[in-house]
Tab-separated table of C-alpha atoms in Angstrom:
chain	number	residue	atom	x	y	z
L	1	MET	CA	-51.277	132.741	277.111
L	2	ALA	CA	-48.488	136.048	275.922
L	3	LYS	CA	-45.793	134.225	277.399
L	4	THR	CA	-46.958	131.139	276.062
L	5	ASP	CA	-46.999	133.023	272.780
L	6	TRP	CA	-43.743	133.858	272.646
L	7	TRP	CA	-41.770	130.628	273.438
L	8	LEU	CA	-43.500	129.782	269.986
L	9	ASP	CA	-42.993	131.836	267.891
L	10	GLY	CA	-39.646	133.260	266.511
L	11	PRO	CA	-38.028	132.787	262.704
L	12	LEU	CA	-37.803	128.983	263.800
L	13	LEU	CA	-39.803	128.104	266.328
L	14	THR	CA	-43.053	129.738	264.061
L	15	PRO	CA	-42.505	127.134	261.865
L	16	ILE	CA	-42.173	123.870	263.798
L	17	ARG	CA	-45.445	125.544	265.310
L	18	LYS	CA	-47.413	125.498	262.582
L	19	VAL	CA	-46.169	121.981	261.285
L	20	LEU	CA	-47.472	120.643	265.125
L	21	GLU	CA	-50.381	121.754	264.909
L	22	ALA	CA	-51.697	121.241	261.035
L	23	LEU	CA	-50.467	117.467	262.448
L	24	ILE	CA	-52.238	117.637	266.238
L	25	VAL	CA	-55.841	119.013	263.788
L	26	ALA	CA	-55.112	116.677	260.885
L	27	ALA	CA	-54.303	112.999	262.811
L	28	GLY	CA	-53.262	114.231	265.734
L	29	PRO	CA	-55.871	112.050	268.578
L	30	TRP	CA	-54.996	109.141	265.910
L	31	VAL	CA	-51.095	109.665	266.464
L	32	LEU	CA	-51.296	109.190	270.197
L	33	ALA	CA	-53.424	106.591	269.607
L	34	VAL	CA	-50.426	104.677	267.314
L	35	VAL	CA	-48.185	106.093	269.714
L	36	THR	CA	-49.800	104.485	272.824
L	37	LEU	CA	-50.869	101.122	271.352
L	38	ALA	CA	-47.670	100.604	270.497
L	39	LEU	CA	-46.028	101.360	272.941
L	40	ILE	CA	-48.849	99.116	275.370
L	41	GLY	CA	-47.669	96.304	272.855
L	42	ARG	CA	-43.951	96.732	273.517
L	43	THR	CA	-44.433	96.486	277.542
L	44	ALA	CA	-47.425	94.111	278.036
L	45	GLU	CA	-47.192	91.786	276.092
L	46	ARG	CA	-45.054	89.779	278.416
L	47	TRP	CA	-47.739	89.789	281.555
L	48	LEU	CA	-50.957	90.156	278.753
L	49	THR	CA	-52.303	87.462	276.664
L	50	PRO	CA	-52.294	88.745	272.456
L	51	GLU	CA	-56.319	87.940	272.828
L	52	ALA	CA	-56.459	90.307	275.931
L	53	LEU	CA	-53.776	93.204	273.729
L	54	GLU	CA	-55.850	92.717	271.051
L	55	ASP	CA	-59.138	93.759	272.557
L	56	ILE	CA	-57.389	96.728	274.197
L	57	ARG	CA	-56.491	97.358	270.769
L	58	LEU	CA	-60.411	97.398	269.908
L	59	THR	CA	-61.511	99.934	271.845
L	60	VAL	CA	-59.458	102.767	270.726
L	61	VAL	CA	-59.769	102.021	267.727
L	62	TYR	CA	-63.696	101.793	267.763
L	63	ALA	CA	-63.581	104.440	270.004
L	64	PHE	CA	-61.662	106.740	268.076
L	65	MET	CA	-64.015	105.332	264.651
L	66	ILE	CA	-67.397	107.228	266.591
L	67	ALA	CA	-66.321	110.123	268.268
L	68	PRO	CA	-64.900	112.438	264.962
L	69	MET	CA	-68.063	110.754	262.786
L	70	VAL	CA	-69.856	112.972	265.552
L	71	ALA	CA	-67.346	115.588	266.419
L	72	ALA	CA	-67.132	116.173	262.485
L	73	PRO	CA	-70.385	117.979	261.656
L	74	LEU	CA	-70.841	119.348	264.552
L	75	GLY	CA	-67.396	120.457	265.363
L	76	VAL	CA	-67.630	122.213	261.690
L	77	THR	CA	-70.723	124.188	261.858
L	78	ALA	CA	-69.440	125.397	265.510
L	79	ALA	CA	-66.967	127.070	263.838
L	80	ARG	CA	-69.048	127.944	260.722
L	81	LEU	CA	-71.216	129.669	263.293
L	82	ILE	CA	-68.108	131.180	264.679
L	83	THR	CA	-66.782	132.646	261.079
L	84	SER	CA	-69.886	133.261	259.110
L	85	ALA	CA	-70.638	135.880	262.795
L	86	ALA	CA	-71.754	139.263	261.361
L	87	GLU	CA	-69.729	140.670	264.324
L	88	PRO	CA	-66.894	137.904	266.012
L	89	ILE	CA	-67.832	136.031	268.822
L	90	PRO	CA	-66.507	137.369	272.260
L	91	HIS	CA	-63.614	134.651	273.888
L	92	ASP	CA	-65.208	134.914	276.228
L	93	SER	CA	-68.443	133.872	277.154
L	94	GLY	CA	-69.669	133.646	273.220
L	95	LEU	CA	-67.202	130.959	272.931
L	96	ALA	CA	-67.278	129.216	276.431
L	97	ALA	CA	-71.074	129.162	275.568
L	98	LEU	CA	-70.575	128.095	271.991
L	99	MET	CA	-67.987	125.012	273.513
L	100	LEU	CA	-70.125	124.207	275.983
L	101	VAL	CA	-72.469	123.734	273.951
L	102	THR	CA	-71.068	122.041	271.385
L	103	CYS	CA	-68.844	119.959	273.201
L	104	GLY	CA	-71.759	118.769	275.277
L	105	LEU	CA	-74.005	117.599	272.764
L	106	ALA	CA	-70.870	115.972	271.144
L	107	GLY	CA	-69.996	113.443	274.333
L	108	ILE	CA	-73.487	113.004	274.182
L	109	THR	CA	-74.393	111.947	271.655
L	110	ALA	CA	-70.905	109.953	270.990
L	111	GLN	CA	-71.395	107.917	274.895
L	112	VAL	CA	-75.553	107.386	273.263
L	113	LEU	CA	-74.192	105.014	269.870
L	114	ALA	CA	-71.549	104.117	272.119
L	115	VAL	CA	-73.793	102.237	273.898
L	116	VAL	CA	-75.831	100.779	271.490
L	117	VAL	CA	-72.177	99.356	270.244
L	118	VAL	CA	-72.115	97.489	273.476
L	119	PHE	CA	-75.645	95.909	273.155
L	120	THR	CA	-75.625	94.990	269.317
L	121	LEU	CA	-72.359	93.825	269.018
L	122	ARG	CA	-73.136	91.941	273.027
L	123	LEU	CA	-69.706	92.914	274.433
L	124	SER	CA	-68.417	90.734	277.852
L	125	ASP	CA	-66.920	92.643	280.014
L	126	PRO	CA	-68.580	95.501	281.142
L	127	GLU	CA	-65.105	96.739	282.720
L	128	LEU	CA	-64.706	97.281	279.245
L	129	ALA	CA	-67.574	98.090	277.521
L	130	LEU	CA	-67.941	101.276	280.325
L	131	ALA	CA	-64.168	101.769	279.287
L	132	PHE	CA	-65.103	102.296	275.386
L	133	VAL	CA	-68.487	104.582	276.248
L	134	VAL	CA	-66.930	106.678	279.038
L	135	LEU	CA	-63.256	107.206	276.506
L	136	THR	CA	-66.083	107.208	273.036
L	137	SER	CA	-67.755	109.785	274.392
L	138	SER	CA	-63.917	111.934	275.652
L	139	SER	CA	-62.615	111.680	272.510
L	140	ALA	CA	-65.561	112.943	270.874
L	141	MET	CA	-65.757	116.327	273.500
L	142	MET	CA	-61.853	116.571	272.600
L	143	TRP	CA	-61.976	116.692	268.899
L	144	THR	CA	-65.040	119.225	268.774
L	145	ALA	CA	-63.124	120.991	271.229
L	146	PHE	CA	-60.227	120.879	268.623
L	147	ILE	CA	-62.563	121.996	265.413
L	148	ILE	CA	-63.619	124.994	267.694
L	149	MET	CA	-59.599	126.124	269.068
L	150	ASN	CA	-58.304	125.984	265.630
L	151	ALA	CA	-61.451	128.146	263.756
L	152	CYS	CA	-61.364	130.116	266.820
L	153	ARG	CA	-56.895	130.460	266.508
L	154	LEU	CA	-56.635	129.710	269.552
L	155	ARG	CA	-53.938	127.121	268.217
L	156	PRO	CA	-50.585	127.547	270.690
L	157	HIS	CA	-53.230	126.316	273.842
L	158	LEU	CA	-54.310	123.793	272.064
L	159	VAL	CA	-50.922	122.562	270.824
L	160	LEU	CA	-50.244	122.781	274.708
L	161	SER	CA	-53.232	120.880	275.490
L	162	PHE	CA	-52.995	117.765	273.526
L	163	ALA	CA	-48.994	117.997	273.960
L	164	ALA	CA	-49.946	117.882	278.471
L	165	GLY	CA	-52.801	115.261	277.764
L	166	MET	CA	-50.718	112.749	275.894
L	167	GLY	CA	-48.125	112.697	278.233
L	168	LEU	CA	-50.291	111.933	280.601
L	169	ALA	CA	-51.696	108.967	278.218
L	170	LEU	CA	-49.401	107.713	277.898
L	171	THR	CA	-47.594	107.907	281.897
L	172	LEU	CA	-50.995	106.368	283.013
L	173	CYS	CA	-50.085	103.218	280.690
L	174	GLN	CA	-46.371	102.879	281.548
L	175	PHE	CA	-47.004	103.250	285.216
L	176	SER	CA	-49.872	100.888	285.820
L	177	ILE	CA	-48.399	98.308	283.706
L	178	GLN	CA	-45.519	98.109	285.844
L	179	ILE	CA	-48.228	97.831	290.127
L	180	SER	CA	-51.055	95.945	288.222
L	181	ILE	CA	-52.058	95.599	284.508
L	182	SER	CA	-55.068	95.018	283.043
L	183	GLY	CA	-56.831	95.571	279.913
L	184	ALA	CA	-59.860	97.995	281.375
L	185	LEU	CA	-57.152	99.404	283.437
L	186	LEU	CA	-54.370	100.782	280.542
L	187	VAL	CA	-58.158	101.927	278.731
L	188	TRP	CA	-58.749	103.635	281.414
L	189	CYS	CA	-55.086	105.475	281.393
L	190	PHE	CA	-55.759	106.170	277.813
L	191	THR	CA	-59.124	108.080	278.863
L	192	ALA	CA	-57.211	109.796	281.327
L	193	GLY	CA	-55.857	111.528	278.855
L	194	ILE	CA	-58.157	112.779	276.327
L	195	VAL	CA	-60.049	113.946	279.593
L	196	LEU	CA	-56.696	116.171	281.028
L	197	SER	CA	-56.893	117.428	276.965
L	198	PHE	CA	-60.377	118.537	277.219
L	199	ALA	CA	-60.414	120.048	280.170
L	200	LEU	CA	-57.364	122.364	279.573
L	201	CYS	CA	-59.173	123.139	275.731
L	202	LEU	CA	-62.213	124.404	278.625
L	203	ALA	CA	-59.110	125.578	281.045
L	204	PRO	CA	-59.590	129.614	279.932
L	205	PHE	CA	-63.335	129.965	280.543
L	206	ARG	CA	-63.344	128.250	283.543
L	207	ALA	CA	-63.633	131.874	286.306
L	208	ILE	CA	-67.298	133.127	282.775
L	209	GLY	CA	-70.512	132.719	283.948
L	210	LEU	CA	-73.250	131.409	282.459
L	211	PRO	CA	-76.350	133.091	282.293
L	212	PRO	CA	-78.550	130.827	281.151
L	213	ALA	CA	-80.071	133.573	278.370
L	214	LEU	CA	-76.532	133.400	276.530
L	215	LEU	CA	-77.001	129.145	276.230
L	216	ARG	CA	-80.891	129.298	274.781
L	217	LYS	CA	-78.958	132.334	272.757
L	218	THR	CA	-76.068	129.782	271.064
L	219	VAL	CA	-78.735	127.091	271.168
L	220	VAL	CA	-80.395	129.189	268.770
L	221	ASP	CA	-77.981	130.654	266.703
L	222	LEU	CA	-76.322	127.102	266.201
L	223	ARG	CA	-79.922	125.755	264.590
L	224	LYS	CA	-79.942	128.473	262.415
L	225	THR	CA	-76.462	127.902	261.040
L	226	VAL	CA	-77.023	124.325	260.853
L	227	ARG	CA	-80.481	125.600	258.252
L	228	ALA	CA	-78.056	127.701	255.951
L	229	THR	CA	-75.028	124.500	256.068
L	230	TRP	CA	-76.073	121.427	256.535
L	231	PRO	CA	-75.240	120.112	253.550
L	232	LEU	CA	-71.858	121.253	255.063
L	233	ALA	CA	-71.953	119.415	258.075
L	234	ALA	CA	-73.815	116.318	256.615
L	235	GLY	CA	-70.673	116.056	254.604
L	236	ALA	CA	-68.313	115.605	257.241
L	237	PHE	CA	-69.765	113.524	258.219
L	238	LEU	CA	-69.803	111.144	255.676
L	239	ALA	CA	-66.459	112.144	254.915
L	240	ILE	CA	-64.975	110.454	257.758
L	241	ALA	CA	-67.317	107.600	257.338
L	242	GLY	CA	-66.411	107.317	253.713
L	243	ILE	CA	-63.460	106.050	255.109
L	244	TRP	CA	-64.762	103.516	257.237
L	245	ALA	CA	-67.094	101.924	254.909
L	246	ASP	CA	-64.299	99.647	253.122
L	247	LYS	CA	-64.279	98.299	257.034
L	248	TRP	CA	-66.818	97.945	257.873
L	249	ILE	CA	-67.258	95.624	254.731
L	250	ALA	CA	-64.451	93.271	255.514
L	251	TRP	CA	-65.596	93.278	259.206
L	252	ALA	CA	-68.756	91.269	258.050
L	253	GLY	CA	-67.098	89.617	255.775
L	254	PRO	CA	-65.702	85.815	255.442
L	255	ASN	CA	-62.060	87.002	256.670
L	256	GLY	CA	-63.982	89.426	259.231
L	257	LEU	CA	-63.652	87.765	263.193
L	258	VAL	CA	-64.604	88.259	266.689
L	259	SER	CA	-62.668	89.776	269.667
L	260	THR	CA	-62.480	87.845	273.065
L	261	ALA	CA	-64.267	91.097	274.131
L	262	GLY	CA	-67.193	90.520	271.054
L	263	PHE	CA	-65.251	93.795	268.637
L	264	ALA	CA	-65.716	92.336	265.291
L	265	HIS	CA	-62.623	92.990	262.787
L	266	SER	CA	-60.416	91.623	260.030
L	267	PRO	CA	-56.802	91.223	261.024
L	268	THR	CA	-55.671	90.851	257.699
L	269	TYR	CA	-57.294	93.978	256.215
L	270	ASP	CA	-56.827	96.507	259.034
L	271	SER	CA	-53.405	96.399	259.736
L	272	ALA	CA	-52.385	97.279	256.489
L	273	LEU	CA	-55.221	99.966	255.944
L	274	PHE	CA	-54.381	101.869	259.225
L	275	LEU	CA	-50.290	101.473	258.229
L	276	ALA	CA	-51.413	102.974	254.902
L	277	HIS	CA	-53.962	106.018	256.899
L	278	LEU	CA	-50.904	107.050	257.884
L	279	SER	CA	-48.591	108.027	255.814
L	280	ALA	CA	-51.035	110.361	254.944
L	281	VAL	CA	-50.499	112.211	257.512
L	282	PRO	CA	-47.706	114.399	256.389
L	283	GLY	CA	-49.924	115.385	253.374
L	284	LEU	CA	-53.046	115.763	255.507
L	285	ALA	CA	-50.686	118.112	257.706
L	286	ALA	CA	-49.650	120.047	254.258
L	287	LEU	CA	-52.681	120.356	253.378
L	288	THR	CA	-54.109	122.564	256.558
L	289	VAL	CA	-51.083	124.283	256.225
L	290	HIS	CA	-52.486	125.275	252.953
L	291	PHE	CA	-55.945	126.049	253.702
L	292	GLU	CA	-55.123	127.668	257.098
L	293	SER	CA	-53.233	130.207	255.572
L	294	PRO	CA	-52.057	131.009	251.543
L	295	ALA	CA	-55.185	129.879	251.016
L	296	ARG	CA	-57.597	132.051	253.706
L	297	HIS	CA	-54.828	135.016	252.689
L	298	ALA	CA	-55.946	134.426	248.831
L	299	MET	CA	-59.297	134.345	250.251
L	300	ALA	CA	-58.856	137.713	251.727
L	301	GLN	CA	-56.777	139.517	249.331
L	302	PHE	CA	-59.432	138.278	246.075
L	303	GLN	CA	-62.236	139.966	248.069
L	304	SER	CA	-60.788	143.464	249.282
L	305	ILE	CA	-60.112	144.232	245.549
L	306	LEU	CA	-63.816	143.335	244.555
L	307	THR	CA	-65.069	145.397	247.303
L	308	ASN	CA	-62.487	148.032	246.794
L	309	GLY	CA	-64.967	148.538	243.052
L	310	ALA	CA	-63.406	146.379	240.270
L	311	SER	CA	-63.873	146.737	236.974
L	312	LEU	CA	-65.074	143.357	235.414
L	313	LYS	CA	-61.953	143.063	234.420
L	314	ALA	CA	-60.210	143.032	237.324
L	315	ALA	CA	-62.401	141.286	239.298
L	316	GLU	CA	-61.532	138.592	236.463
L	317	GLN	CA	-57.999	138.538	236.836
L	318	ALA	CA	-58.562	138.311	240.880
L	319	GLY	CA	-60.431	135.301	240.162
L	320	GLU	CA	-57.957	134.044	237.620
L	321	ALA	CA	-55.258	134.823	240.687
L	322	LEU	CA	-56.500	133.003	243.524
L	323	SER	CA	-57.026	130.520	241.338
L	324	GLY	CA	-53.549	129.124	240.717
L	325	LYS	CA	-52.555	130.084	244.510
L	326	LEU	CA	-55.198	127.410	245.362
L	327	TRP	CA	-53.820	125.057	242.661
L	328	LYS	CA	-50.123	126.034	243.383
L	329	GLY	CA	-50.332	124.767	246.654
L	330	ILE	CA	-52.838	121.894	245.864
L	331	HIS	CA	-49.780	121.165	243.338
L	332	ARG	CA	-47.302	120.968	245.965
L	333	THR	CA	-50.018	118.754	248.893
L	334	LEU	CA	-49.618	116.029	245.645
L	335	LEU	CA	-46.217	116.174	245.532
L	336	THR	CA	-45.197	116.179	249.179
L	337	GLN	CA	-47.753	113.297	249.830
L	338	LEU	CA	-45.929	111.303	246.422
L	339	ALA	CA	-42.593	111.835	246.910
L	340	LEU	CA	-43.712	109.902	250.275
L	341	SER	CA	-46.328	107.444	248.809
L	342	GLY	CA	-42.780	106.374	246.583
L	343	LEU	CA	-41.033	105.981	249.177
L	344	LEU	CA	-43.053	103.837	251.176
L	345	LEU	CA	-43.559	101.518	248.192
L	346	LEU	CA	-40.427	101.368	247.783
L	347	LEU	CA	-40.049	100.386	251.249
L	348	ALA	CA	-42.876	98.642	251.650
L	349	PRO	CA	-40.833	95.027	251.874
L	350	ALA	CA	-38.878	96.671	255.204
L	351	ALA	CA	-42.616	97.399	256.726
L	352	ALA	CA	-44.057	94.325	256.224
L	353	SER	CA	-41.356	92.432	257.626
L	354	LEU	CA	-40.449	95.010	260.772
L	355	THR	CA	-44.437	95.500	261.301
L	356	GLY	CA	-44.568	90.705	260.770
L	357	LEU	CA	-47.442	91.472	257.688
L	358	LEU	CA	-48.435	88.180	256.028
L	359	LEU	CA	-48.270	88.895	252.434
L	360	ASP	CA	-51.760	89.139	251.719
L	361	GLN	CA	-51.209	92.092	254.351
L	362	PHE	CA	-48.172	93.073	252.125
L	363	LEU	CA	-50.325	93.192	248.678
L	364	ILE	CA	-53.175	94.927	250.441
L	365	LEU	CA	-50.309	97.475	251.769
L	366	ARG	CA	-48.732	98.591	248.714
L	367	THR	CA	-52.706	99.566	247.085
L	368	ALA	CA	-53.747	100.378	249.801
L	369	LEU	CA	-50.572	103.359	250.344
L	370	ILE	CA	-51.588	104.334	246.074
L	371	GLY	CA	-55.862	104.478	247.967
L	372	SER	CA	-54.212	106.910	250.052
L	373	LEU	CA	-51.858	109.087	247.498
L	374	LEU	CA	-55.755	109.114	245.520
L	375	HIS	CA	-57.366	109.854	248.359
L	376	ILE	CA	-55.335	113.013	249.633
L	377	LEU	CA	-56.106	114.762	246.424
L	378	PHE	CA	-59.808	114.137	246.773
L	379	LEU	CA	-59.375	115.893	250.391
L	380	SER	CA	-57.918	118.301	248.878
L	381	THR	CA	-60.195	119.509	245.274
L	382	SER	CA	-62.844	118.962	248.521
L	383	ALA	CA	-61.293	121.624	250.542
L	384	VAL	CA	-61.613	124.251	247.471
L	385	LEU	CA	-64.954	123.080	247.519
L	386	ILE	CA	-65.613	124.534	251.044
L	387	LEU	CA	-63.678	127.805	250.734
L	388	CYS	CA	-65.865	128.499	247.396
L	389	ASN	CA	-69.130	127.596	249.339
L	390	ARG	CA	-70.551	124.798	247.456
L	391	LYS	CA	-71.784	123.412	250.139
L	392	GLN	CA	-74.065	121.078	248.031
L	393	ALA	CA	-71.099	120.127	245.678
L	394	PHE	CA	-69.151	118.891	248.221
L	395	LEU	CA	-71.868	116.965	249.686
L	396	THR	CA	-72.747	115.126	246.411
L	397	LEU	CA	-68.881	113.843	247.140
L	398	GLN	CA	-68.879	113.057	250.260
L	399	LEU	CA	-71.561	110.303	249.296
L	400	LEU	CA	-70.089	109.165	245.861
L	401	PHE	CA	-67.181	108.537	248.208
L	402	LEU	CA	-69.111	105.821	250.297
L	403	ALA	CA	-71.543	105.125	247.771
L	404	THR	CA	-68.305	103.695	245.655
L	405	ASN	CA	-65.990	102.634	248.641
L	406	VAL	CA	-68.926	100.520	249.680
L	407	ALA	CA	-69.709	99.122	246.354
L	408	GLY	CA	-66.247	99.138	245.751
L	409	THR	CA	-65.011	96.916	248.734
L	410	ALA	CA	-67.835	94.277	248.421
L	411	ILE	CA	-67.881	93.689	245.233
L	412	LEU	CA	-64.322	93.072	244.367
L	413	SER	CA	-64.332	91.540	248.157
L	414	ALA	CA	-66.647	88.495	246.745
L	415	VAL	CA	-64.756	87.796	243.505
L	416	TYR	CA	-61.243	88.432	244.941
L	417	GLY	CA	-61.450	88.357	248.384
L	418	THR	CA	-59.705	90.666	250.768
L	419	THR	CA	-58.375	93.710	248.602
L	420	ALA	CA	-58.331	97.355	248.908
L	421	LEU	CA	-58.816	97.711	245.629
L	422	GLY	CA	-62.464	99.321	246.286
L	423	PHE	CA	-60.732	101.946	248.624
L	424	THR	CA	-58.417	103.011	246.048
L	425	ILE	CA	-60.645	103.156	243.130
L	426	ALA	CA	-63.511	105.044	245.410
L	427	SER	CA	-60.672	107.628	246.036
L	428	ALA	CA	-59.857	107.205	241.810
L	429	LEU	CA	-62.787	108.137	240.355
L	430	ALA	CA	-63.263	110.493	244.563
L	431	SER	CA	-61.318	112.568	243.351
L	432	ILE	CA	-61.658	112.466	239.142
L	433	ALA	CA	-64.904	113.910	240.382
L	434	ALA	CA	-63.828	115.905	242.614
L	435	THR	CA	-61.686	117.573	240.047
L	436	ILE	CA	-63.723	118.450	237.614
L	437	TYR	CA	-65.745	120.596	239.932
L	438	ALA	CA	-62.927	122.515	241.459
L	439	HIS	CA	-61.569	123.321	238.381
L	440	ALA	CA	-65.118	123.792	237.071
L	441	THR	CA	-65.601	126.031	240.523
L	442	LEU	CA	-62.752	128.355	239.671
L	443	ARG	CA	-63.076	128.715	236.502
L	444	ASP	CA	-66.389	131.229	237.281
L	445	VAL	CA	-65.141	131.685	241.403
L	446	LEU	CA	-67.423	135.388	240.627
L	447	ARG	CA	-70.654	133.550	240.763
L	448	HIS	CA	-70.336	130.554	242.791
L	449	CYS	CA	-68.444	132.506	245.427
L	450	TYR	CA	-70.876	136.090	245.626
L	451	LEU	CA	-74.345	134.381	243.607
L	452	THR	CA	-75.158	130.930	244.476
L	453	GLY	CA	-73.723	131.064	247.445
L	454	ASN	CA	-72.928	134.531	248.435
L	455	GLU	CA	-74.722	133.565	252.313
L	456	ALA	CA	-71.232	132.956	253.803
L	457	LEU	CA	-67.629	132.811	252.587
L	458	PHE	CA	-65.567	129.804	255.130
L	459	HIS	CA	-63.320	132.297	255.993
L	460	LYS	CA	-62.817	134.612	258.659
């Protein structure tokens, strides 16, 4: 690892590495999915029918819908256990046990949910259904491992694990196209890359013995952490579900279709929304960089001032300085995303022509780009609540976004047809509420951090 760190450090490579780490943590698997599916679509269209390509795409989409909803609450709980522990968890046996227990639970849960989807949708292709179940389970384990490694600051190893898995997935997909091609085989090639990424995450712990007593202790520690931080885990689940809620409404609506294998989808809506969500990846990366480095340093400095016996006036000034640093980072993130979203809005006609979007999809795309910008604001201000340990407020806001997205999309779709207005309005309302909560929290940061929520701060 020391040699790896040397290659990824330095005045030039360190900023690049931090951006790559943030991109992988924020949306790495999704970027992998988009790149892989785009290459498959370009190279396999001569051998596979459009219906078969659609089934491949939907298999990955469904797997990557279920996996983060399982991984997010489990990964967040494990990360909170790491960052709030009275004594640092050893990077050998303790971390290995935590990875094994948490990732194992994520894999089993995701597998059960995938099987439920298979029987609920009555998927007609057994080979594709089996590949879907394995892909979902392995993706959930990989995502959970990424969250834990990020909390432990093992980011260079995370980057290399992801890069190796992505390379294997792309190589196998291209190789299989040349010799023998089928939808299930391509999904298995994609799954192999995910499995390799997860295996490389576990590689540093391969020689560590894990006695049953240590595993039992890890389970007990996780259970205690869940009791203390369940609103945070539930909020993480609702945050992922909220992003998918409008797609579920579209799939069940009059414009929803069923693929040859049995997957529900809405081509008119899905393509435009997925492109809009991809536009938010740079904003998510900037947000991750801000809250993983400057925001944590600001919180550590704030704590240091208070623990050194500061007066009330000095403590209040430290709180104001913390607030200023947090909002400065959020403003920079939003300005970056605003510039990108504005550019994409101007280039939307060219993008629609390049990707073959119809007029209805073009209108949905422009509306969803605005919604994605507002959603970045919502996530930014929600992160302030996590940092200040306002777990109940965070859970309430995620529930608000989910409920308004479902209600708004259902009502507006019934009145105007397929539209992204529901998602955009939900993002606007949730971002306004979250901004108000965040301002109120930072105005009274001393009370929120050290009186009403003093069991742990989300920092190391």
